[in-house]
């Protein structure tokens, strides 16, 4: 059978949290924590339109749009964890162990990509969630190592654009498609539907779907001043982020939205333990990021010193129209 199930990097389990938020003026933002064992540094990376990008199996291609996000440099290649492009499309990857289904080998007459290729391919080629949805049937995800890193990552992705549409790509079968994420939140395994069911049970609701009743119960929970779940467990982080997301009024301005999102992310941070930092399975939060799609601004906060970098994609396009730029990680 030409597929693999439950791809997992031995000894490594990553935990991340992401969510989207829209202001009252309909400005769209995506936020995430990057929780991962010790690796080469995660850094903000800018790639101009026209930059030559590489995938594991396809020919080199030129990015149609400028891209800004965070990633790691591995033998000169960029492995992105999140990012957005000048068209207003944004993508973030999160760990999805024991659920992914990948082809073992490239598929004839398909666009063959590894999980590590997805973010740059989408941001380099597409303008919107709708365009991504149209393109997915042509793509085959191949469970193969990415150049010299010698790992196959089990990922799923949260994808959004300036319209406010928030979708999730979960490769639980060989046929790829997007599914709407009404909660606008994503963490790690289990699947989105399972997270929603657990959220409803936490709120004492006997229903499978996320709807207005869930929102009302989230607002009541916040108003009650009860504690939200804490710790690294993905289902607890999903519940915490979702109730925070829906339990408050929408922010009025972008600056209010950024403050609100950082507050939500701070509540799900995984602390770095200096005594465990060299262990391959010690996950901790490396950075928090917020991607403002309307004003094209990237907010990056390294957990090493909590210094906030505010980076404008339009400014980078003007200053470096043909040259990539890598920012310090802290």
Coordinates of C-alpha atoms in Angstrom, one line a residue:
X1 CA 0.0 0.0 0.0
X2 CA 1.5 3.3 -1.1
X3 CA 1.0 5.4 2.0
X4 CA 2.3 5.9 5.5
X5 CA 0.2 6.5 8.6
X6 CA 1.1 8.3 11.8
X7 CA 4.5 9.6 10.7
X8 CA 6.4 10.6 13.8
X9 CA 9.9 11.9 14.4
X10 CA 11.4 9.6 17.0
X11 CA 11.8 11.2 20.4
X12 CA 10.3 14.5 19.3
X13 CA 6.8 15.7 20.0
X14 CA 6.1 19.4 19.2
X15 CA 3.3 21.4 20.8
X16 CA 2.0 24.6 19.3
X17 CA -1.1 26.8 19.6
X18 CA -2.6 29.0 16.9
X19 CA -5.7 31.2 16.3
X20 CA -7.1 33.8 14.1
X21 CA -8.9 37.0 15.1
X22 CA -10.7 39.8 13.2
X23 CA -11.0 43.3 14.5
X24 CA -14.3 45.2 14.4
X25 CA -13.1 46.8 11.3
X26 CA -12.5 43.4 9.7
X27 CA -8.7 43.4 9.8
X28 CA -7.5 39.8 10.0
X29 CA -4.7 38.5 12.1
X30 CA -3.1 35.0 12.7
X31 CA -1.2 34.3 15.9
X32 CA 0.8 31.3 17.1
X33 CA 3.3 29.9 19.6
X34 CA 6.2 27.9 18.2
X35 CA 6.8 25.1 20.7
X36 CA 9.6 22.7 19.7
X37 CA 12.6 20.9 21.1
X38 CA 16.0 22.6 20.9
X39 CA 17.0 23.1 17.2
X40 CA 18.8 25.6 15.0
X41 CA 17.4 29.0 15.8
X42 CA 14.0 30.1 14.5
X43 CA 14.3 33.6 12.9
X44 CA 12.1 36.0 11.1
X45 CA 12.9 35.6 7.4
X46 CA 11.9 37.8 4.4
X47 CA 11.9 36.4 0.9
X48 CA 11.3 38.8 -2.0
X49 CA 9.0 38.1 -5.0
X50 CA 11.1 36.3 -7.6
X51 CA 13.2 34.5 -5.0
X52 CA 14.2 31.0 -6.2
X53 CA 12.7 28.3 -3.9
X54 CA 13.4 24.6 -3.7
X55 CA 11.2 21.6 -2.9
X56 CA 12.3 18.0 -2.3
X57 CA 10.9 16.6 -5.6
X58 CA 9.9 19.5 -7.8
X59 CA 12.1 21.7 -10.0
X60 CA 13.1 25.1 -8.5
X61 CA 10.4 27.8 -8.7
X62 CA 10.2 31.5 -8.3
X63 CA 8.0 33.0 -5.6
X64 CA 5.2 35.0 -7.2
X65 CA 4.8 37.0 -4.0
X66 CA 7.1 38.4 -1.3
X67 CA 6.9 36.4 1.9
X68 CA 7.6 37.2 5.6
X69 CA 7.5 34.7 8.5
X70 CA 9.7 32.7 10.7
X71 CA 11.8 29.7 9.9
X72 CA 15.1 27.8 10.3
X73 CA 18.1 27.7 8.0
X74 CA 19.2 24.1 7.3
X75 CA 22.2 23.8 5.0
X76 CA 21.1 27.1 3.3
X77 CA 17.5 26.0 2.9
X78 CA 14.6 27.7 4.6
X79 CA 12.2 25.6 6.6
X80 CA 9.3 27.9 7.5
X81 CA 7.0 27.5 10.5
X82 CA 4.6 30.3 9.6
X83 CA 4.3 33.2 7.2
X84 CA 2.2 35.4 5.0
X85 CA 2.6 36.9 1.5
X86 CA 1.8 40.3 -0.1
X87 CA -1.5 39.0 -1.3
X88 CA -2.7 38.5 2.2
X89 CA -2.5 34.7 2.5
X90 CA -1.1 33.2 5.7
X91 CA -0.2 29.7 6.8
X92 CA 1.2 28.1 10.0
X93 CA 2.2 24.5 10.6
X94 CA 1.5 22.6 13.8
X95 CA 2.5 19.1 14.9
X96 CA -0.1 16.4 14.2
X97 CA 1.5 13.1 15.4
X98 CA -0.2 9.7 14.9
X99 CA -2.8 11.0 12.4
X100 CA -1.0 11.9 9.2
X101 CA -1.3 9.9 6.0
X102 CA 1.4 10.5 3.4
X103 CA 2.4 8.8 0.2
X104 CA 5.6 6.8 0.5
X105 CA 6.9 7.7 -3.0
X106 CA 6.1 10.4 -5.5
X107 CA 2.9 10.0 -7.5
X108 CA 2.9 10.3 -11.3
X109 CA 1.1 13.4 -12.7
X110 CA 0.9 15.0 -9.2
X111 CA 2.7 17.9 -7.7
X112 CA 4.8 16.0 -5.1
X113 CA 5.6 17.9 -2.0
X114 CA 6.9 16.9 1.4
X115 CA 5.2 18.3 4.5
X116 CA 8.1 20.7 5.0
X117 CA 7.6 22.1 1.5
X118 CA 4.0 23.2 2.0
X119 CA 4.2 26.6 3.6
X120 CA 6.6 28.1 1.0
X121 CA 4.8 26.5 -1.9
X122 CA 1.4 27.9 -0.8
X123 CA 2.7 31.4 0.0
X124 CA 4.9 31.5 -3.1
X125 CA 2.1 30.6 -5.5
X126 CA -1.4 31.5 -4.2
X127 CA -3.4 34.6 -3.2
X128 CA -6.2 33.2 -1.1
X129 CA -7.7 30.3 0.8
X130 CA -10.0 29.7 -2.2
X131 CA -7.0 29.3 -4.6
X132 CA -5.4 26.9 -2.2
X133 CA -8.6 24.8 -2.0
X134 CA -8.7 24.6 -5.8
X135 CA -5.0 23.6 -6.0
X136 CA -5.0 20.8 -3.4
X137 CA -6.4 18.0 -5.6
X138 CA -3.3 18.3 -7.7
X139 CA -0.9 17.9 -4.7
X140 CA 0.5 14.7 -3.2
X141 CA 2.1 14.8 0.2
X142 CA 5.1 12.5 0.3
X143 CA 6.5 11.2 3.6
X144 CA 10.1 11.8 2.8
X145 CA 13.0 13.5 4.5
X146 CA 13.7 17.2 3.7
X147 CA 17.2 17.6 2.2
X148 CA 19.7 16.9 5.0
X149 CA 17.5 17.1 8.0
X150 CA 16.6 13.4 7.8
X151 CA 13.2 13.8 9.4
X152 CA 9.6 13.4 8.2
X153 CA 7.3 15.7 10.1
X154 CA 3.6 15.0 10.9
X155 CA 2.0 18.4 10.3
X156 CA -1.4 19.9 9.9
X157 CA -1.9 23.6 8.9
X158 CA -4.1 26.5 9.7
X159 CA -4.6 28.8 6.6
X160 CA -6.3 32.2 6.4
X161 CA -6.5 35.3 4.3
X162 CA -7.7 38.9 4.4
X163 CA -11.3 37.8 3.9
X164 CA -11.3 36.3 7.3
X165 CA -11.8 32.7 6.0
X166 CA -10.0 30.3 8.4
X167 CA -9.4 26.7 7.2
X168 CA -7.5 23.7 8.3
X169 CA -5.5 21.2 6.2
X170 CA -5.4 17.9 8.0
X171 CA -3.8 15.1 5.9
X172 CA -5.7 12.2 7.4
X173 CA -6.2 10.6 3.9
X174 CA -4.3 10.7 0.6
X175 CA -6.9 13.1 -0.8
X176 CA -6.2 16.6 0.4
X177 CA -8.8 19.3 1.0
X178 CA -9.5 22.2 3.4
X179 CA -12.1 22.1 6.1
X180 CA -13.6 25.2 7.7
X181 CA -12.4 26.0 11.2
X182 CA -15.4 27.7 12.9
X183 CA -13.4 27.9 16.2
X184 CA -10.5 29.7 14.4
X185 CA -8.2 27.8 16.7
X186 CA -5.7 24.9 16.1
X187 CA -3.3 23.1 18.3
X188 CA -2.0 19.5 17.8
X189 CA -3.5 16.0 17.7
X190 CA -6.4 15.1 17.8
X191 CA -8.3 16.2 14.7
X192 CA -10.3 19.4 14.7
X193 CA -13.7 17.7 15.2
X194 CA -12.4 16.0 18.3
X195 CA -11.2 19.2 19.7
X196 CA -14.5 20.9 19.1
X197 CA -16.4 18.0 20.8
X198 CA -14.0 18.3 23.9
X199 CA -14.5 22.1 24.0
X200 CA -18.3 21.6 24.1
X201 CA -18.0 19.0 26.8
X202 CA -15.8 21.3 28.9
X203 CA -18.6 23.9 28.5
X204 CA -21.2 21.3 29.5
X205 CA -22.8 21.3 26.1
X206 CA -24.2 18.1 24.5
X207 CA -23.5 18.9 20.9
X208 CA -20.8 18.0 18.3
X209 CA -20.6 21.3 16.5
X210 CA -19.2 24.8 17.3
X211 CA -22.0 27.3 17.0
X212 CA -23.6 30.4 18.7
X213 CA -24.4 28.3 21.8
X214 CA -20.7 27.5 22.2
X215 CA -19.9 31.2 21.9
X216 CA -22.5 32.2 24.5
X217 CA -21.2 29.6 26.9
X218 CA -17.6 30.8 26.3
X219 CA -18.6 34.4 27.1
X220 CA -20.4 33.2 30.3
X221 CA -17.3 31.2 31.3
X222 CA -15.0 34.2 30.9
X223 CA -17.5 36.4 32.9
X224 CA -17.5 33.8 35.7
X225 CA -13.8 34.4 36.2
X226 CA -13.1 30.7 36.4
X227 CA -9.6 29.4 35.6
X228 CA -8.9 28.1 32.1
X229 CA -7.0 24.8 31.5
X230 CA -3.3 25.1 31.6
X231 CA -0.3 22.9 30.7
X232 CA 1.1 21.3 27.5
X233 CA -1.7 19.0 26.7
X234 CA -3.1 20.0 23.2
X235 CA -6.7 19.6 24.1
X236 CA -6.3 21.8 27.1
X237 CA -4.5 24.5 25.1
X238 CA -7.2 24.3 22.4
X239 CA -10.0 24.9 25.1
X240 CA -8.1 27.7 26.7
X241 CA -7.4 29.5 23.3
X242 CA -10.9 29.0 22.0
X243 CA -12.7 30.3 25.2
X244 CA -10.3 33.3 25.2
X245 CA -11.0 33.8 21.5
X246 CA -14.8 33.8 21.7
X247 CA -15.3 34.9 25.3
X248 CA -14.4 38.5 24.7
X249 CA -15.6 41.3 22.4
X250 CA -13.7 41.7 19.2
X251 CA -10.9 44.3 19.5
X252 CA -11.6 47.7 17.9
X253 CA -8.1 48.4 16.6
X254 CA -5.1 46.4 15.3
X255 CA -3.1 47.4 18.4
X256 CA -5.8 46.1 20.6
X257 CA -5.9 42.9 18.6
X258 CA -2.2 42.4 18.9
X259 CA -2.3 42.9 22.7
X260 CA -5.3 40.5 23.0
X261 CA -3.5 37.8 21.0
X262 CA -0.3 38.1 22.9
X263 CA -2.3 37.7 26.1
X264 CA -3.9 34.6 24.8
X265 CA -0.6 33.1 23.6
X266 CA 1.1 33.9 26.9
X267 CA -1.5 31.7 28.7
X268 CA -0.4 28.6 26.7
X269 CA 3.4 29.2 26.7
X270 CA 5.5 26.1 27.5
X271 CA 8.4 27.2 29.7
X272 CA 12.0 26.4 28.8
X273 CA 13.7 24.2 31.5
X274 CA 17.5 24.9 31.4
X275 CA 18.1 21.4 33.0
X276 CA 16.2 19.7 30.2
X277 CA 17.1 21.9 27.2
X278 CA 19.5 19.4 25.7
X279 CA 17.0 16.6 25.7
X280 CA 15.5 15.8 22.3
X281 CA 12.0 15.5 23.7
X282 CA 12.0 18.7 25.8
X283 CA 9.5 21.0 24.1
X284 CA 9.3 24.7 25.0
X285 CA 8.1 27.9 23.4
X286 CA 10.8 29.4 21.2
X287 CA 8.7 32.4 20.0
X288 CA 5.3 33.9 19.7
X289 CA 4.2 35.6 16.4
X290 CA 1.3 37.6 15.1
X291 CA 0.7 38.0 11.4
X292 CA -1.4 41.1 10.6
X293 CA -2.7 40.5 7.1
X294 CA -4.4 43.8 6.5
X295 CA -1.5 46.1 7.3
X296 CA 1.1 43.4 6.4
X297 CA 3.0 43.5 9.7
X298 CA 4.8 40.7 11.4
X299 CA 5.1 40.7 15.2
X300 CA 7.8 38.4 16.6
X301 CA 8.6 37.8 20.2
X302 CA 11.5 35.5 21.2
X303 CA 11.0 33.8 24.6
X304 CA 14.7 34.2 25.4
X305 CA 14.3 37.9 26.2
X306 CA 10.7 38.8 25.3
X307 CA 11.9 41.4 22.9
X308 CA 9.2 42.3 20.4
X309 CA 10.3 42.8 16.7
X310 CA 7.7 44.7 14.6
X311 CA 8.5 44.1 10.9
X312 CA 6.6 45.7 8.0
X313 CA 6.5 43.6 4.8
X314 CA 5.8 46.6 2.6
X315 CA 8.9 48.3 4.0
X316 CA 11.0 45.3 3.2
X317 CA 9.6 45.1 -0.3
X318 CA 10.6 48.7 -0.8
X319 CA 14.1 48.4 0.7
X320 CA 15.0 44.9 -0.5
X321 CA 13.0 44.3 -3.7
X322 CA 15.3 41.4 -4.8
X323 CA 17.3 40.5 -1.7
X324 CA 16.3 38.1 1.1
X325 CA 16.8 39.3 4.7
X326 CA 17.2 37.3 7.9
X327 CA 16.5 38.9 11.2
X328 CA 18.1 38.0 14.5
X329 CA 16.1 35.5 16.5
X330 CA 16.2 37.5 19.7

